[in-house]
Coordinates of C-alpha atoms and ligand atoms in Angstrom, one line a residue:
M1 CA 19.5 2.3 1.7
E2 CA 19.7 3.2 5.3
T3 CA 18.9 1.4 8.4
V4 CA 18.2 3.2 11.8
K5 CA 17.4 1.6 15.1
Q6 CA 14.6 4.0 16.0
T7 CA 13.0 6.9 14.7
A8 CA 9.5 8.6 15.3
S9 CA 8.2 7.9 11.6
T10 CA 10.2 6.9 8.5
N11 CA 7.5 8.7 6.6
A12 CA 8.2 11.8 8.6
D13 CA 11.7 11.7 8.3
M14 CA 11.6 11.1 4.6
K15 CA 9.0 14.3 4.1
T16 CA 11.8 16.4 6.0
L17 CA 14.4 15.3 3.4
A18 CA 12.1 15.8 0.9
E19 CA 11.4 19.2 2.0
Q20 CA 14.7 20.0 1.8
G21 CA 15.2 18.7 -1.5
S22 CA 17.9 16.1 -0.3
V23 CA 16.6 12.7 -1.5
A24 CA 16.7 11.0 -4.6
E25 CA 14.6 8.3 -6.0
G26 CA 15.6 4.9 -5.1
F27 CA 16.8 5.7 -1.6
W28 CA 15.0 3.8 0.9
L29 CA 15.1 4.5 4.7
R30 CA 14.0 1.4 7.1
A31 CA 13.8 1.7 10.8
V32 CA 14.1 -1.5 13.2
R33 CA 11.1 0.2 15.2
Q34 CA 9.3 3.3 15.1
S35 CA 8.3 5.5 18.2
G36 CA 5.3 7.6 16.3
G37 CA 4.4 5.4 13.5
V38 CA 1.4 7.1 11.4
G39 CA -1.3 4.9 9.7
R40 CA -3.9 6.2 7.0
L41 CA -6.5 8.4 7.9
G42 CA -4.5 9.8 11.0
R43 CA -4.3 6.3 12.8
P44 CA -1.4 5.5 14.7
W45 CA 0.6 2.4 13.2
S46 CA 1.9 0.4 16.1
S47 CA 5.7 -0.2 15.5
P48 CA 7.3 -2.8 17.7
E49 CA 11.0 -4.3 16.6
G50 CA 10.5 -7.4 14.5
N51 CA 8.5 -5.8 11.4
L52 CA 9.5 -3.9 8.4
Y53 CA 9.1 -0.1 8.6
C54 CA 10.3 1.7 5.3
S55 CA 9.8 5.0 3.1
T56 CA 10.9 5.7 -0.3
V57 CA 10.5 8.7 -2.8
V58 CA 9.2 8.6 -6.2
D59 CA 9.8 11.9 -8.4
M60 CA 7.1 12.9 -10.1
H61 CA 7.7 13.7 -14.0
E62 CA 5.5 15.9 -16.4
N63 CA 4.2 12.5 -18.0
D64 CA 3.9 10.3 -15.3
P65 CA 0.5 8.8 -14.3
A66 CA -1.6 10.4 -11.3
P67 CA 0.5 10.1 -7.8
S68 CA -2.6 8.6 -6.3
S69 CA -1.9 5.6 -8.5
L70 CA 1.3 4.9 -6.8
S71 CA -0.6 3.2 -4.2
F72 CA -1.5 0.2 -6.7
V73 CA 2.3 0.1 -7.6
A74 CA 3.1 -0.4 -3.9
G75 CA 0.2 -2.9 -3.1
L76 CA 1.3 -5.0 -5.9
A77 CA 5.1 -4.8 -5.0
V78 CA 4.4 -6.1 -1.4
Y79 CA 1.8 -8.7 -2.4
T80 CA 4.5 -9.9 -4.9
V81 CA 7.0 -10.1 -1.9
I82 CA 4.7 -11.8 0.5
R83 CA 3.8 -14.4 -2.3
S84 CA 7.3 -15.1 -2.7
Y85 CA 7.3 -16.2 0.7
L86 CA 3.9 -17.9 1.1
P87 CA 3.3 -19.6 -2.3
G88 CA 0.1 -21.7 -1.5
T89 CA -1.9 -19.3 0.7
E90 CA -5.2 -17.6 0.4
M91 CA -4.0 -13.9 -0.5
I92 CA -6.0 -10.7 -2.0
L93 CA -5.3 -7.6 -2.8
K94 CA -7.9 -4.7 -1.3
W95 CA -8.7 -1.4 -2.5
P96 CA -6.6 1.3 -2.3
N97 CA -3.8 -0.6 -1.2
D98 CA -4.3 -3.2 1.4
V99 CA -3.0 -6.8 1.0
L100 CA -5.2 -9.5 2.8
V101 CA -3.4 -12.9 3.7
S102 CA -5.6 -15.7 5.1
Q103 CA -8.4 -12.8 5.3
A104 CA -6.3 -10.7 7.9
K105 CA -4.3 -7.2 7.3
I106 CA -0.7 -7.9 7.3
C107 CA 0.6 -4.4 5.6
G108 CA -0.2 -0.9 5.7
I109 CA 0.8 1.5 2.7
L110 CA 0.9 5.2 3.3
L111 CA 1.4 8.0 0.1
E112 CA 2.1 11.5 1.6
R113 CA 3.1 14.3 -1.4
V114 CA 5.5 16.8 -0.9
K115 CA 6.5 19.2 -3.6
N116 CA 7.5 17.0 -6.8
Q117 CA 7.9 14.0 -4.9
V118 CA 5.7 11.2 -3.2
V119 CA 6.9 9.6 -0.1
V120 CA 5.8 5.8 -0.1
G121 CA 5.6 4.5 3.3
I122 CA 5.2 0.8 3.9
G123 CA 5.0 -1.5 7.0
V124 CA 4.9 -5.2 6.8
N125 CA 3.8 -7.4 9.6
I126 CA 6.6 -9.9 9.8
A127 CA 7.3 -11.3 13.0
V128 CA 4.4 -10.0 15.1
S129 CA 0.7 -8.8 14.3
P130 CA 0.0 -5.6 16.3
D131 CA -3.7 -4.8 16.9
V132 CA -5.3 -2.4 14.5
E133 CA -8.8 -1.4 15.5
G134 CA -11.7 -3.6 13.8
R135 CA -9.4 -5.7 11.6
L136 CA -8.2 -9.4 11.7
V137 CA -4.6 -9.1 11.6
T138 CA -1.3 -11.5 10.7
S139 CA 1.8 -11.6 10.1
L140 CA 4.5 -13.8 8.0
A141 CA 5.7 -15.7 11.0
A142 CA 2.2 -16.3 12.0
E143 CA 1.5 -17.7 8.6
G144 CA 4.5 -20.3 8.6
A145 CA 7.0 -17.7 6.7
T146 CA 10.7 -17.3 8.4
T147 CA 12.5 -14.1 7.4
G148 CA 13.8 -10.6 8.5
A149 CA 12.9 -7.4 7.5
A150 CA 16.0 -6.5 6.1
E151 CA 15.9 -9.7 3.9
F152 CA 12.2 -8.8 2.7
L153 CA 13.0 -5.0 2.1
T154 CA 16.0 -6.6 -0.4
R155 CA 13.2 -8.0 -2.4
L156 CA 10.7 -5.0 -2.0
S157 CA 13.0 -2.5 -3.2
D158 CA 13.9 -4.6 -6.6
I159 CA 10.2 -5.6 -7.1
F160 CA 9.0 -2.0 -6.6
E161 CA 11.7 -0.6 -9.0
G162 CA 10.7 -2.7 -11.8
L163 CA 6.9 -2.1 -11.2
L164 CA 7.8 1.6 -11.0
K165 CA 9.3 1.4 -14.6
T166 CA 6.3 -0.3 -15.6
W167 CA 4.3 2.2 -14.5
R168 CA 6.3 5.2 -16.1
E169 CA 6.8 3.5 -19.5
R170 CA 3.9 1.3 -20.0
G171 CA 1.2 3.3 -17.9
F172 CA -1.0 2.8 -14.8
A173 CA -3.3 0.9 -17.0
H174 CA -1.0 -1.8 -17.1
I175 CA -0.6 -1.8 -13.4
Q176 CA -4.2 -1.8 -13.0
A177 CA -4.8 -4.9 -15.1
E178 CA -2.3 -6.5 -12.9
W179 CA -3.7 -5.4 -9.6
L180 CA -7.2 -6.4 -10.9
E181 CA -6.1 -10.3 -11.5
L182 CA -5.2 -10.0 -7.8
A183 CA -8.0 -8.2 -6.1
H184 CA -11.3 -9.0 -4.4
P185 CA -13.4 -10.4 -8.2
V186 CA -15.8 -7.8 -9.9
G187 CA -19.1 -8.4 -8.3
S188 CA -18.0 -9.0 -4.8
M189 CA -20.3 -7.5 -2.2
M190 CA -18.4 -4.6 -0.4
S191 CA -19.6 -1.8 1.8
T192 CA -18.1 1.6 3.0
S193 CA -19.1 5.0 4.6
D194 CA -19.7 8.2 3.1
E195 CA -18.5 11.6 4.5
R196 CA -21.4 11.8 7.1
G197 CA -20.6 8.2 7.9
E198 CA -23.6 6.6 6.3
K199 CA -23.0 2.9 5.3
I200 CA -22.8 2.7 1.6
A201 CA -22.9 -1.0 0.0
G202 CA -22.9 -2.4 -3.4
E203 CA -20.7 -4.7 -6.0
F204 CA -17.3 -4.0 -6.8
A205 CA -17.7 -2.6 -10.6
G206 CA -13.9 -2.2 -11.4
L207 CA -11.7 1.0 -11.1
T208 CA -11.7 4.4 -12.8
A209 CA -8.9 5.0 -15.4
D210 CA -7.2 7.0 -12.2
G211 CA -7.9 4.1 -9.7
A212 CA -11.2 5.1 -8.0
L213 CA -13.5 2.3 -7.0
R214 CA -16.4 1.9 -8.6
L215 CA -19.2 0.4 -6.8
R216 CA -22.6 -0.8 -8.2
K217 CA -25.7 0.2 -5.5
A218 CA -28.7 -2.4 -5.4
D219 CA -30.6 0.2 -7.5
G220 CA -28.1 -0.3 -10.3
T221 CA -26.5 3.1 -10.0
L222 CA -22.9 3.3 -10.0
I223 CA -20.7 5.5 -7.7
E224 CA -17.0 6.2 -7.6
I225 CA -15.1 6.1 -4.1
R226 CA -11.8 8.0 -4.0
A227 CA -10.6 7.7 -0.4
G228 CA -11.7 5.6 2.7
D229 CA -11.8 2.1 3.7
I230 CA -14.1 -0.7 2.2
S231 CA -15.1 -3.9 4.2
I232 CA -15.5 -7.1 1.8
G233 CA -18.7 -9.1 2.2
Ligands
LIG1 C1 -2.3 2.1 7.1 O1 -2.9 2.9 8.0 O2 -2.4 0.9 6.5 C2 -0.9 2.5 6.4 C3 0.4 2.4 7.6 C4 1.5 3.0 7.1 C5 2.5 2.4 8.0 C6 4.2 2.9 7.4 S1 5.4 2.1 8.3 C7 6.1 2.8 7.6 C8 6.1 4.2 7.4 N1 6.0 5.3 8.6 C9 5.2 5.5 8.9 O3 4.7 6.3 10.0 N2 4.3 4.8 8.4 C10 4.5 4.2 7.4

């Protein structure tokens, strides 16, 4: 584990190391702040001092589950650590890898593939709640928990390692079952947009074997969503 005061993006740094073939699974890079933090779908990730910004890599072995299923491993790991600080607070996992605390976004997870490794980047709002367009946002501090980014990462790296072992040895189905227990219940109304920006609404109908979201539309048809954002309700 290494902590730097500032970098543009821990994911960008890890991608460089992965390109060079010079980073091993289990290594974590943390930055106290980022000057060019990157979010999903090319969005910026505001990264002031006080929150956690970190990245790690996972080696893809021949018999591993699909790389995209690592977003569920990361989401479960972040959920588990936040839960340890906020035992009584309303929390759910939201597809594909969001954690909502009191219905607000508290973290971000970004997976990027480089050769035979996957860079897993995680940002968690510990002390501050930077604006995210169109979203309610919270932080551990705002929810009443006191911890620091370094202590959070110590717990996170531990939990992530254990879940990664489960993912490899017992398969994604096991991770998926744990994830579903903590996510929006089957039958929840949700909506998303297709590639042309048209709204699609339906009931959550579980996940496919590789982690895509299944949505049952009002006319009964089942569709699979593989990328994008969803809104619940
Ligand atoms: C999201 O849009 O929800 C994902 C945000 C991911 C942010 C983290 S912070 C650490 C790592 N470095 C980055 O530049 N992005 C990820």
